[in-house]
Amino acid sequence: MTQINENYLKLTGGYLFSEIARLVKTFREENPSANLVRLDIGDVTEPLAPAVIQAMHAAVDEMAVRSSFRGYGPEQGHGFLREAIAKNDYQSRGADIDASEIFISDGSKCDSGNILDIFGADNVVAVLDPVYPVYVDTNVMAGHTGPADAAGRYGGLVYLPVTAENNFVPDLPRQRVDLIYLCYPNNPTGVVASKEMLQRWVDYAHQNGSTILYDAAYEAYITDPSIPHSIFEIDGARDVAIEFRSFSKTAGFTGVRCAFTVIPKGLKGKTQDGREASIHSLWNRRHNTKFNGVSYPVQRGAEAIYSPEGRQQVRATIEIYLTNARLVREALKKLGIQAYGGVNAPYVWLKIPGSLSSWDFFNKLLREANVVGTPGSGFGACGEGYFRLSAFNSRANVEEAGKRLAKII
Ligand code: MLT
């Protein structure tokens, strides 16, 4: 028989959100009349912006005519979208990023996992705890870890705790690490990173020859002007960081699929015998070989987000989710529950009252309130005793969830 990649056998369970979907499905089958409110996976509910729809329709019409039909596009993405991103998301914020440093893709989840293709197997990898599980699981799959211990921590990974005790600000690693995953606004805790904090990480990366993998999928939720939207707003970051961005949460593209990764041309890695290699070139090579680009109508839809109408429409939807987050926080506060995040972010992270574990609280909410959230321990051992509620739902459902929580807590 053919051999398998045994690293997959080290994974302690299914992918967190698939597991929750499975539990919800079983619950629905057993309780067909239950009207569930889903505040678990961060999946958008509001329709696409009219400007996006219009641009996608126009692009589909182009595809219907021989003279404007397009086949394969550039694997890295069309120039019109890369230019719009460079100008609006980076240069306008003083971040020196060129369109040629932007790689359009179908998702940040995919990119943050696939990026491991171009890094060596012996790198020491640091993640926050709790953390978006993709960073951990993809390192396990790639064979970068040992087995998990009883708390679910994989051998070989450096975990940096973020809890209420340290105000969710991770300490710099005590040992040297090669790759560092950072996500701000943070998933799952909903906290943000100041410029000073990111500067400390960039300085650490310079001093230690490390690379920061910066996930900014939720940057559009930042309303505080002092909070950086990109790692590339930080001095020196161009030499030490890669950034992942997505249109999923920015513009409701979870079902449309469009994202991008930014790799500055000067970013270098090294070979085992000490020669320098361009990370941009390696990713470009990988992209050309393993990816055929995002569909043309989708890229036109993404471009429309940067038009004056597009911006306004997308902003209005983000405001809906941010208000939802505020309502969730307020509902929790009224119940005397300590909540974090949810101000410049769509996730609210709460300390579970009493002594219930994260999964016990999940079950209590599901069974007694028909509300679905995400157990904090699913994001890592330090998430035990915490719970995540997402603001991605309709206003009516978020208000309903608040009322139901009040009845059972
Ligand atoms: C989440 O709920 O954490 C996200 O929706 C997961 C994702 O974006 O892949």
Tab-separated table of C-alpha atoms and ligand atoms in Angstrom:
chain	number	residue	atom	x	y	z
A	1	MET	CA	0.000	0.000	0.000
A	2	THR	CA	1.042	3.566	-0.580
A	3	GLN	CA	2.593	5.401	2.351
A	4	ILE	CA	0.778	8.337	3.854
A	5	ASN	CA	2.043	11.577	5.364
A	6	GLU	CA	2.056	10.394	8.974
A	7	ASN	CA	2.267	13.922	10.286
A	8	TYR	CA	-1.490	14.097	9.730
A	9	LEU	CA	-1.893	11.372	12.356
A	10	LYS	CA	-0.375	13.697	14.945
A	11	LEU	CA	-3.335	16.083	14.618
A	12	THR	CA	-5.334	15.782	17.824
A	13	GLY	CA	-8.756	16.242	16.258
A	14	GLY	CA	-10.582	17.650	13.257
A	15	TYR	CA	-10.220	21.245	12.101
A	16	LEU	CA	-11.887	23.388	14.775
A	17	PHE	CA	-14.606	24.957	12.638
A	18	SER	CA	-15.419	21.715	10.820
A	19	GLU	CA	-15.797	20.040	14.220
A	20	ILE	CA	-18.213	22.720	15.354
A	21	ALA	CA	-20.152	22.424	12.088
A	22	ARG	CA	-20.394	18.676	12.690
A	23	LEU	CA	-21.681	19.153	16.252
A	24	VAL	CA	-24.202	21.736	15.031
A	25	LYS	CA	-25.414	19.375	12.310
A	26	THR	CA	-25.949	16.567	14.832
A	27	PHE	CA	-27.749	18.951	17.174
A	28	ARG	CA	-30.026	20.125	14.362
A	29	GLU	CA	-30.859	16.544	13.418
A	30	GLU	CA	-31.774	15.770	17.017
A	31	ASN	CA	-33.598	19.084	17.521
A	32	PRO	CA	-35.144	19.979	14.156
A	33	SER	CA	-37.279	22.791	15.572
A	34	ALA	CA	-34.374	24.593	17.291
A	35	ASN	CA	-33.700	28.030	15.833
A	36	LEU	CA	-29.946	28.339	16.214
A	37	VAL	CA	-28.074	31.631	16.253
A	38	ARG	CA	-24.559	31.090	14.870
A	39	LEU	CA	-21.866	33.274	16.370
A	40	ASP	CA	-19.142	30.710	15.869
A	41	ILE	CA	-17.176	30.748	12.605
A	42	GLY	CA	-16.501	34.253	11.362
A	43	ASP	CA	-18.657	33.955	8.274
A	44	VAL	CA	-20.257	37.051	6.819
A	45	THR	CA	-24.026	37.353	6.434
A	46	GLU	CA	-24.546	40.689	4.660
A	47	PRO	CA	-24.756	40.747	0.849
A	48	LEU	CA	-21.957	42.003	-1.375
A	49	ALA	CA	-21.671	45.734	-1.990
A	50	PRO	CA	-23.628	46.934	-5.066
A	51	ALA	CA	-20.383	48.305	-6.574
A	52	VAL	CA	-18.849	44.824	-6.346
A	53	ILE	CA	-21.900	43.177	-7.903
A	54	GLN	CA	-21.935	45.699	-10.746
A	55	ALA	CA	-18.246	45.175	-11.487
A	56	MET	CA	-18.607	41.400	-11.426
A	57	HIS	CA	-21.634	41.553	-13.772
A	58	ALA	CA	-19.696	43.754	-16.181
A	59	ALA	CA	-16.742	41.334	-16.092
A	60	VAL	CA	-19.020	38.374	-16.795
A	61	ASP	CA	-20.425	40.278	-19.777
A	62	GLU	CA	-16.868	40.827	-21.043
A	63	MET	CA	-16.316	37.082	-20.874
A	64	ALA	CA	-19.372	36.576	-23.114
A	65	VAL	CA	-17.795	38.384	-26.074
A	66	ARG	CA	-14.883	37.073	-28.158
A	67	SER	CA	-13.103	40.445	-28.309
A	68	SER	CA	-13.077	40.929	-24.526
A	69	PHE	CA	-12.971	37.286	-23.424
A	70	ARG	CA	-10.005	36.358	-21.200
A	71	GLY	CA	-8.467	32.978	-20.535
A	72	TYR	CA	-5.706	32.396	-17.994
A	73	GLY	CA	-4.741	35.553	-16.177
A	74	PRO	CA	-1.359	36.180	-14.570
A	75	GLU	CA	-0.937	33.743	-11.641
A	76	GLN	CA	0.061	36.659	-9.409
A	77	GLY	CA	-3.159	38.542	-10.189
A	78	HIS	CA	-4.224	41.195	-12.652
A	79	GLY	CA	-2.283	44.452	-12.653
A	80	PHE	CA	-5.435	46.520	-12.102
A	81	LEU	CA	-6.094	44.830	-8.731
A	82	ARG	CA	-2.470	44.708	-7.571
A	83	GLU	CA	-2.078	48.417	-8.390
A	84	ALA	CA	-5.292	49.314	-6.546
A	85	ILE	CA	-4.143	47.401	-3.465
A	86	ALA	CA	-0.632	48.882	-3.476
A	87	LYS	CA	-1.972	52.411	-3.789
A	88	ASN	CA	-4.956	52.243	-1.420
A	89	ASP	CA	-3.907	49.773	1.247
A	90	TYR	CA	-0.201	50.547	1.483
A	91	GLN	CA	1.151	53.668	-0.223
A	92	SER	CA	-1.728	55.783	1.155
A	93	ARG	CA	-0.613	54.736	4.658
A	94	GLY	CA	3.036	55.499	4.003
A	95	ALA	CA	3.934	51.816	3.546
A	96	ASP	CA	6.380	51.359	0.716
A	97	ILE	CA	4.818	48.403	-1.114
A	98	ASP	CA	4.875	48.005	-4.870
A	99	ALA	CA	2.186	46.216	-6.909
A	100	SER	CA	4.770	43.619	-7.955
A	101	GLU	CA	5.125	42.579	-4.304
A	102	ILE	CA	1.448	41.608	-4.097
A	103	PHE	CA	0.244	38.084	-4.926
A	104	ILE	CA	-3.514	37.716	-5.396
A	105	SER	CA	-4.910	34.427	-4.133
A	106	ASP	CA	-8.101	32.668	-3.152
A	107	GLY	CA	-7.709	32.998	0.598
A	108	SER	CA	-5.508	33.875	3.547
A	109	LYS	CA	-6.187	30.536	5.188
A	110	CYS	CA	-4.692	28.852	2.109
A	111	ASP	CA	-1.787	31.288	1.843
A	112	SER	CA	-0.843	31.130	5.509
A	113	GLY	CA	-0.734	27.342	5.221
A	114	ASN	CA	0.877	27.139	1.784
A	115	ILE	CA	3.662	29.563	2.676
A	116	LEU	CA	5.357	26.723	4.556
A	117	ASP	CA	6.215	25.188	1.158
A	118	ILE	CA	9.023	27.696	0.763
A	119	PHE	CA	10.490	27.487	4.277
A	120	GLY	CA	12.819	24.815	5.608
A	121	ALA	CA	11.675	22.032	7.881
A	122	ASP	CA	14.090	22.857	10.722
A	123	ASN	CA	12.883	26.367	11.447
A	124	VAL	CA	11.777	27.057	15.012
A	125	VAL	CA	8.196	28.308	14.815
A	126	ALA	CA	6.458	30.555	17.368
A	127	VAL	CA	2.706	31.005	17.707
A	128	LEU	CA	0.572	32.832	20.232
A	129	ASP	CA	-1.617	30.715	22.490
A	130	PRO	CA	-4.590	30.937	21.837
A	131	VAL	CA	-4.140	31.201	18.074
A	132	TYR	CA	-5.937	30.750	14.747
A	133	PRO	CA	-5.617	26.948	14.445
A	134	VAL	CA	-4.494	26.976	10.808
A	135	TYR	CA	-0.992	28.143	11.745
A	136	VAL	CA	-0.519	25.226	14.122
A	137	ASP	CA	-2.249	22.527	12.072
A	138	THR	CA	-0.331	23.347	8.884
A	139	ASN	CA	2.975	23.138	10.746
A	140	VAL	CA	1.940	19.757	12.126
A	141	MET	CA	1.000	18.588	8.608
A	142	ALA	CA	4.340	19.793	7.266
A	143	GLY	CA	6.209	17.746	9.870
A	144	HIS	CA	7.535	20.729	11.800
A	145	THR	CA	6.359	19.444	15.179
A	146	GLY	CA	6.405	16.468	17.464
A	147	PRO	CA	3.250	14.891	18.838
A	148	ALA	CA	0.812	16.810	21.028
A	149	ASP	CA	0.933	16.632	24.827
A	150	ALA	CA	-2.099	16.195	27.100
A	151	ALA	CA	-2.920	19.916	26.835
A	152	GLY	CA	-2.827	19.713	23.023
A	153	ARG	CA	0.514	21.522	22.634
A	154	TYR	CA	2.714	20.127	19.885
A	155	GLY	CA	6.348	19.396	20.624
A	156	GLY	CA	8.809	21.731	18.946
A	157	LEU	CA	6.467	24.729	18.603
A	158	VAL	CA	7.152	27.766	20.782
A	159	TYR	CA	3.881	28.887	22.366
A	160	LEU	CA	3.554	32.464	23.593
A	161	PRO	CA	0.645	32.751	26.050
A	162	VAL	CA	-1.829	35.605	25.645
A	163	THR	CA	-4.322	35.776	28.504
A	164	ALA	CA	-6.016	38.383	30.668
A	165	GLU	CA	-3.001	38.116	33.018
A	166	ASN	CA	-0.669	39.692	30.434
A	167	ASN	CA	-3.381	41.876	28.866
A	168	PHE	CA	-3.157	39.643	25.792
A	169	VAL	CA	0.261	41.095	24.952
A	170	PRO	CA	2.694	38.245	24.262
A	171	ASP	CA	6.228	38.356	25.625
A	172	LEU	CA	8.977	38.117	23.032
A	173	PRO	CA	10.245	34.521	22.822
A	174	ARG	CA	12.954	33.673	25.360
A	175	GLN	CA	14.688	31.499	22.782
A	176	ARG	CA	15.566	32.366	19.206
A	177	VAL	CA	12.757	31.565	16.732
A	178	ASP	CA	12.819	31.625	12.919
A	179	LEU	CA	9.173	32.074	12.032
A	180	ILE	CA	6.649	34.042	14.067
A	181	TYR	CA	2.925	34.115	13.318
A	182	LEU	CA	1.175	37.304	14.396
A	183	CYS	CA	-2.456	38.167	13.684
A	184	TYR	CA	-3.833	41.654	14.380
A	185	PRO	CA	-6.609	42.578	14.944
A	186	ASN	CA	-6.320	39.267	16.678
A	187	ASN	CA	-8.259	36.150	15.971
A	188	PRO	CA	-9.517	34.864	18.418
A	189	THR	CA	-9.115	37.483	21.178
A	190	GLY	CA	-10.150	40.560	19.179
A	191	VAL	CA	-7.336	42.659	20.672
A	192	VAL	CA	-5.194	44.978	18.560
A	193	ALA	CA	-1.457	45.683	18.355
A	194	SER	CA	-0.014	49.152	18.860
A	195	LYS	CA	2.795	50.508	16.681
A	196	GLU	CA	5.193	50.173	19.622
A	197	MET	CA	4.328	46.533	20.106
A	198	LEU	CA	4.818	45.702	16.426
A	199	GLN	CA	8.072	47.657	16.418
A	200	ARG	CA	9.340	45.375	19.208
A	201	TRP	CA	8.554	42.355	17.027
A	202	VAL	CA	10.189	43.843	13.953
A	203	ASP	CA	13.284	44.694	16.007
A	204	TYR	CA	13.313	41.152	17.415
A	205	ALA	CA	13.113	39.740	13.890
A	206	HIS	CA	16.031	41.936	12.768
A	207	GLN	CA	18.156	40.927	15.745
A	208	ASN	CA	17.426	37.219	15.323
A	209	GLY	CA	17.188	36.832	11.550
A	210	SER	CA	13.533	35.792	11.898
A	211	THR	CA	10.573	36.216	9.561
A	212	ILE	CA	7.202	37.491	10.779
A	213	LEU	CA	4.116	35.993	9.124
A	214	TYR	CA	1.618	38.779	9.711
A	215	ASP	CA	-2.074	38.027	9.250
A	216	ALA	CA	-4.034	41.253	8.821
A	217	ALA	CA	-7.290	39.675	7.654
A	218	TYR	CA	-9.299	41.881	10.035
A	219	GLU	CA	-7.527	45.211	9.466
A	220	ALA	CA	-10.671	46.793	7.989
A	221	TYR	CA	-12.229	46.668	11.465
A	222	ILE	CA	-9.690	49.108	12.892
A	223	THR	CA	-11.334	52.430	13.628
A	224	ASP	CA	-8.722	53.836	16.027
A	225	PRO	CA	-6.337	55.947	13.875
A	226	SER	CA	-3.354	55.169	16.116
A	227	ILE	CA	-3.514	51.427	15.373
A	228	PRO	CA	-1.476	50.225	12.371
A	229	HIS	CA	-3.353	48.362	9.628
A	230	SER	CA	-0.251	46.744	8.210
A	231	ILE	CA	3.068	45.467	9.538
A	232	PHE	CA	4.622	47.476	6.703
A	233	GLU	CA	3.689	50.696	8.517
A	234	ILE	CA	6.447	49.720	10.962
A	235	ASP	CA	10.058	50.813	10.363
A	236	GLY	CA	12.221	47.985	9.099
A	237	ALA	CA	9.345	45.559	8.475
A	238	ARG	CA	10.070	45.250	4.759
A	239	ASP	CA	13.193	43.214	5.559
A	240	VAL	CA	11.543	40.792	7.971
A	241	ALA	CA	7.834	40.334	7.227
A	242	ILE	CA	5.225	38.789	4.973
A	243	GLU	CA	1.628	39.999	5.223
A	244	PHE	CA	-1.600	38.105	4.535
A	245	ARG	CA	-4.757	40.043	3.710
A	246	SER	CA	-8.196	38.960	2.654
A	247	PHE	CA	-11.337	40.416	1.137
A	248	SER	CA	-13.398	37.840	3.067
A	249	LYS	CA	-14.098	39.903	6.145
A	250	THR	CA	-13.345	43.263	4.509
A	251	ALA	CA	-15.939	42.964	1.777
A	252	GLY	CA	-17.981	39.842	2.441
A	253	PHE	CA	-15.965	37.623	0.081
A	254	THR	CA	-16.017	34.400	2.129
A	255	GLY	CA	-18.040	32.734	-0.620
A	256	VAL	CA	-16.449	34.696	-3.479
A	257	ARG	CA	-12.797	33.981	-2.573
A	258	CYS	CA	-10.142	36.632	-3.016
A	259	ALA	CA	-7.180	37.528	-0.842
A	260	PHE	CA	-3.551	38.516	-1.225
A	261	THR	CA	-0.112	38.065	0.246
A	262	VAL	CA	2.545	40.755	0.294
A	263	ILE	CA	6.194	39.760	0.093
A	264	PRO	CA	8.701	42.609	-0.206
A	265	LYS	CA	11.382	41.955	-2.790
A	266	GLY	CA	14.196	42.519	-0.301
A	267	LEU	CA	13.023	39.824	2.111
A	268	LYS	CA	15.652	37.112	2.314
A	269	GLY	CA	15.950	33.610	3.701
A	270	LYS	CA	19.020	31.417	3.700
A	271	THR	CA	20.106	28.031	2.457
A	272	GLN	CA	21.648	25.428	4.752
A	273	ASP	CA	25.093	26.417	3.534
A	274	GLY	CA	24.431	30.061	4.363
A	275	ARG	CA	23.625	31.584	0.948
A	276	GLU	CA	20.882	34.197	0.760
A	277	ALA	CA	17.714	33.509	-1.222
A	278	SER	CA	14.831	35.786	-2.189
A	279	ILE	CA	11.577	34.771	-0.486
A	280	HIS	CA	9.645	36.731	-3.138
A	281	SER	CA	11.240	34.669	-5.915
A	282	LEU	CA	10.480	31.395	-4.160
A	283	TRP	CA	6.839	32.292	-3.593
A	284	ASN	CA	6.563	33.522	-7.172
A	285	ARG	CA	7.930	30.190	-8.364
A	286	ARG	CA	5.507	28.308	-6.179
A	287	HIS	CA	2.574	30.467	-7.286
A	288	ASN	CA	3.399	29.951	-10.972
A	289	THR	CA	3.565	26.209	-10.506
A	290	LYS	CA	0.745	25.492	-8.083
A	291	PHE	CA	-1.789	28.262	-8.707
A	292	ASN	CA	-3.681	29.529	-11.743
A	293	GLY	CA	-4.892	32.816	-10.362
A	294	VAL	CA	-8.239	34.073	-9.107
A	295	SER	CA	-11.070	34.328	-11.614
A	296	TYR	CA	-11.275	37.537	-13.617
A	297	PRO	CA	-14.813	38.575	-12.506
A	298	VAL	CA	-13.823	38.099	-8.874
A	299	GLN	CA	-10.729	40.282	-9.295
A	300	ARG	CA	-12.858	42.975	-10.944
A	301	GLY	CA	-15.258	42.723	-7.994
A	302	ALA	CA	-12.345	43.148	-5.581
A	303	GLU	CA	-11.055	46.149	-7.521
A	304	ALA	CA	-14.479	47.821	-7.155
A	305	ILE	CA	-14.016	47.893	-3.375
A	306	TYR	CA	-11.503	50.689	-3.933
A	307	SER	CA	-13.884	52.889	-5.957
A	308	PRO	CA	-15.480	55.797	-4.032
A	309	GLU	CA	-18.895	54.053	-3.969
A	310	GLY	CA	-17.329	50.694	-3.192
A	311	ARG	CA	-15.437	52.099	-0.225
A	312	GLN	CA	-18.536	53.705	1.206
A	313	GLN	CA	-20.673	50.594	0.772
A	314	VAL	CA	-18.093	48.238	2.229
A	315	ARG	CA	-17.563	50.607	5.164
A	316	ALA	CA	-21.305	50.601	5.890
A	317	THR	CA	-21.303	46.801	6.157
A	318	ILE	CA	-18.266	46.800	8.425
A	319	GLU	CA	-20.076	49.280	10.660
A	320	ILE	CA	-22.962	46.804	10.947
A	321	TYR	CA	-20.616	44.106	12.239
A	322	LEU	CA	-18.764	46.519	14.527
A	323	THR	CA	-22.066	47.618	16.054
A	324	ASN	CA	-22.954	43.950	16.490
A	325	ALA	CA	-19.663	43.469	18.339
A	326	ARG	CA	-20.526	46.388	20.610
A	327	LEU	CA	-23.960	44.907	21.310
A	328	VAL	CA	-22.399	41.558	22.193
A	329	ARG	CA	-19.943	43.260	24.541
A	330	GLU	CA	-22.702	45.288	26.174
A	331	ALA	CA	-24.919	42.229	26.623
A	332	LEU	CA	-22.040	40.382	28.293
A	333	LYS	CA	-21.237	43.337	30.519
A	334	LYS	CA	-24.835	43.490	31.734
A	335	LEU	CA	-24.501	39.843	32.716
A	336	GLY	CA	-21.320	40.596	34.641
A	337	ILE	CA	-19.149	38.677	32.168
A	338	GLN	CA	-15.649	39.955	31.480
A	339	ALA	CA	-15.225	40.509	27.742
A	340	TYR	CA	-12.253	41.570	25.623
A	341	GLY	CA	-11.772	42.682	22.027
A	342	GLY	CA	-14.680	43.521	19.767
A	343	VAL	CA	-13.775	47.228	19.486
A	344	ASN	CA	-11.476	47.333	16.461
A	345	ALA	CA	-12.276	43.725	15.658
A	346	PRO	CA	-15.274	41.509	14.891
A	347	TYR	CA	-14.554	38.992	17.662
A	348	VAL	CA	-15.432	39.211	21.345
A	349	TRP	CA	-13.417	37.017	23.697
A	350	LEU	CA	-15.039	36.319	27.020
A	351	LYS	CA	-13.996	34.792	30.318
A	352	ILE	CA	-16.441	32.027	31.088
A	353	PRO	CA	-18.181	32.711	34.403
A	354	GLY	CA	-17.886	30.011	37.065
A	355	SER	CA	-15.826	26.909	36.514
A	356	LEU	CA	-17.171	25.494	33.247
A	357	SER	CA	-14.610	24.455	30.649
A	358	SER	CA	-14.765	26.034	27.190
A	359	TRP	CA	-16.450	22.953	25.700
A	360	ASP	CA	-18.911	22.675	28.628
A	361	PHE	CA	-19.889	26.294	28.032
A	362	PHE	CA	-20.236	25.577	24.302
A	363	ASN	CA	-22.650	22.740	25.101
A	364	LYS	CA	-24.585	24.795	27.630
A	365	LEU	CA	-25.073	27.632	25.142
A	366	LEU	CA	-25.977	25.260	22.356
A	367	ARG	CA	-28.485	23.216	24.377
A	368	GLU	CA	-30.009	25.833	26.664
A	369	ALA	CA	-29.878	28.954	24.481
A	370	ASN	CA	-29.494	27.516	20.990
A	371	VAL	CA	-26.576	29.912	20.502
A	372	VAL	CA	-23.366	28.625	18.897
A	373	GLY	CA	-19.978	30.115	19.748
A	374	THR	CA	-16.406	28.865	19.630
A	375	PRO	CA	-14.714	27.281	22.655
A	376	GLY	CA	-11.534	29.126	23.585
A	377	SER	CA	-9.643	25.891	24.161
A	378	GLY	CA	-10.128	25.093	20.458
A	379	PHE	CA	-7.590	27.866	19.802
A	380	GLY	CA	-5.014	26.516	22.221
A	381	ALA	CA	-4.401	25.454	25.799
A	382	CYS	CA	-4.347	29.055	27.076
A	383	GLY	CA	-7.831	29.549	25.599
A	384	GLU	CA	-9.287	27.137	28.171
A	385	GLY	CA	-11.901	28.935	30.252
A	386	TYR	CA	-12.515	31.453	27.470
A	387	PHE	CA	-15.055	31.583	24.661
A	388	ARG	CA	-15.280	33.483	21.361
A	389	LEU	CA	-18.419	35.134	20.006
A	390	SER	CA	-18.362	36.460	16.469
A	391	ALA	CA	-20.152	39.631	15.381
A	392	PHE	CA	-20.792	38.224	11.916
A	393	ASN	CA	-24.545	37.841	11.848
A	394	SER	CA	-27.627	39.960	11.264
A	395	ARG	CA	-28.503	42.617	13.851
A	396	ALA	CA	-31.697	40.737	14.712
A	397	ASN	CA	-29.810	37.515	15.405
A	398	VAL	CA	-27.167	39.236	17.519
A	399	GLU	CA	-29.874	40.919	19.611
A	400	GLU	CA	-31.684	37.613	19.938
A	401	ALA	CA	-28.471	35.916	21.106
A	402	GLY	CA	-28.059	38.594	23.806
A	403	LYS	CA	-31.603	37.964	25.084
A	404	ARG	CA	-31.093	34.235	25.147
A	405	LEU	CA	-27.804	34.507	27.018
A	406	ALA	CA	-29.507	36.648	29.639
A	407	LYS	CA	-31.986	33.839	30.277
A	408	ILE	CA	-29.417	31.147	30.961
A	409	ILE	CA	-26.570	32.968	32.731
B	1	MLT	C1	-12.758	32.206	12.091
B	1	MLT	O1	-13.913	32.096	12.455
B	1	MLT	O2	-11.801	32.171	12.867
B	1	MLT	C2	-12.506	32.412	10.650
B	1	MLT	O3	-13.678	32.566	9.963
B	1	MLT	C3	-11.798	31.295	10.086
B	1	MLT	C4	-11.240	31.664	8.757
B	1	MLT	O4	-11.280	32.811	8.351
B	1	MLT	O5	-10.717	30.764	8.148
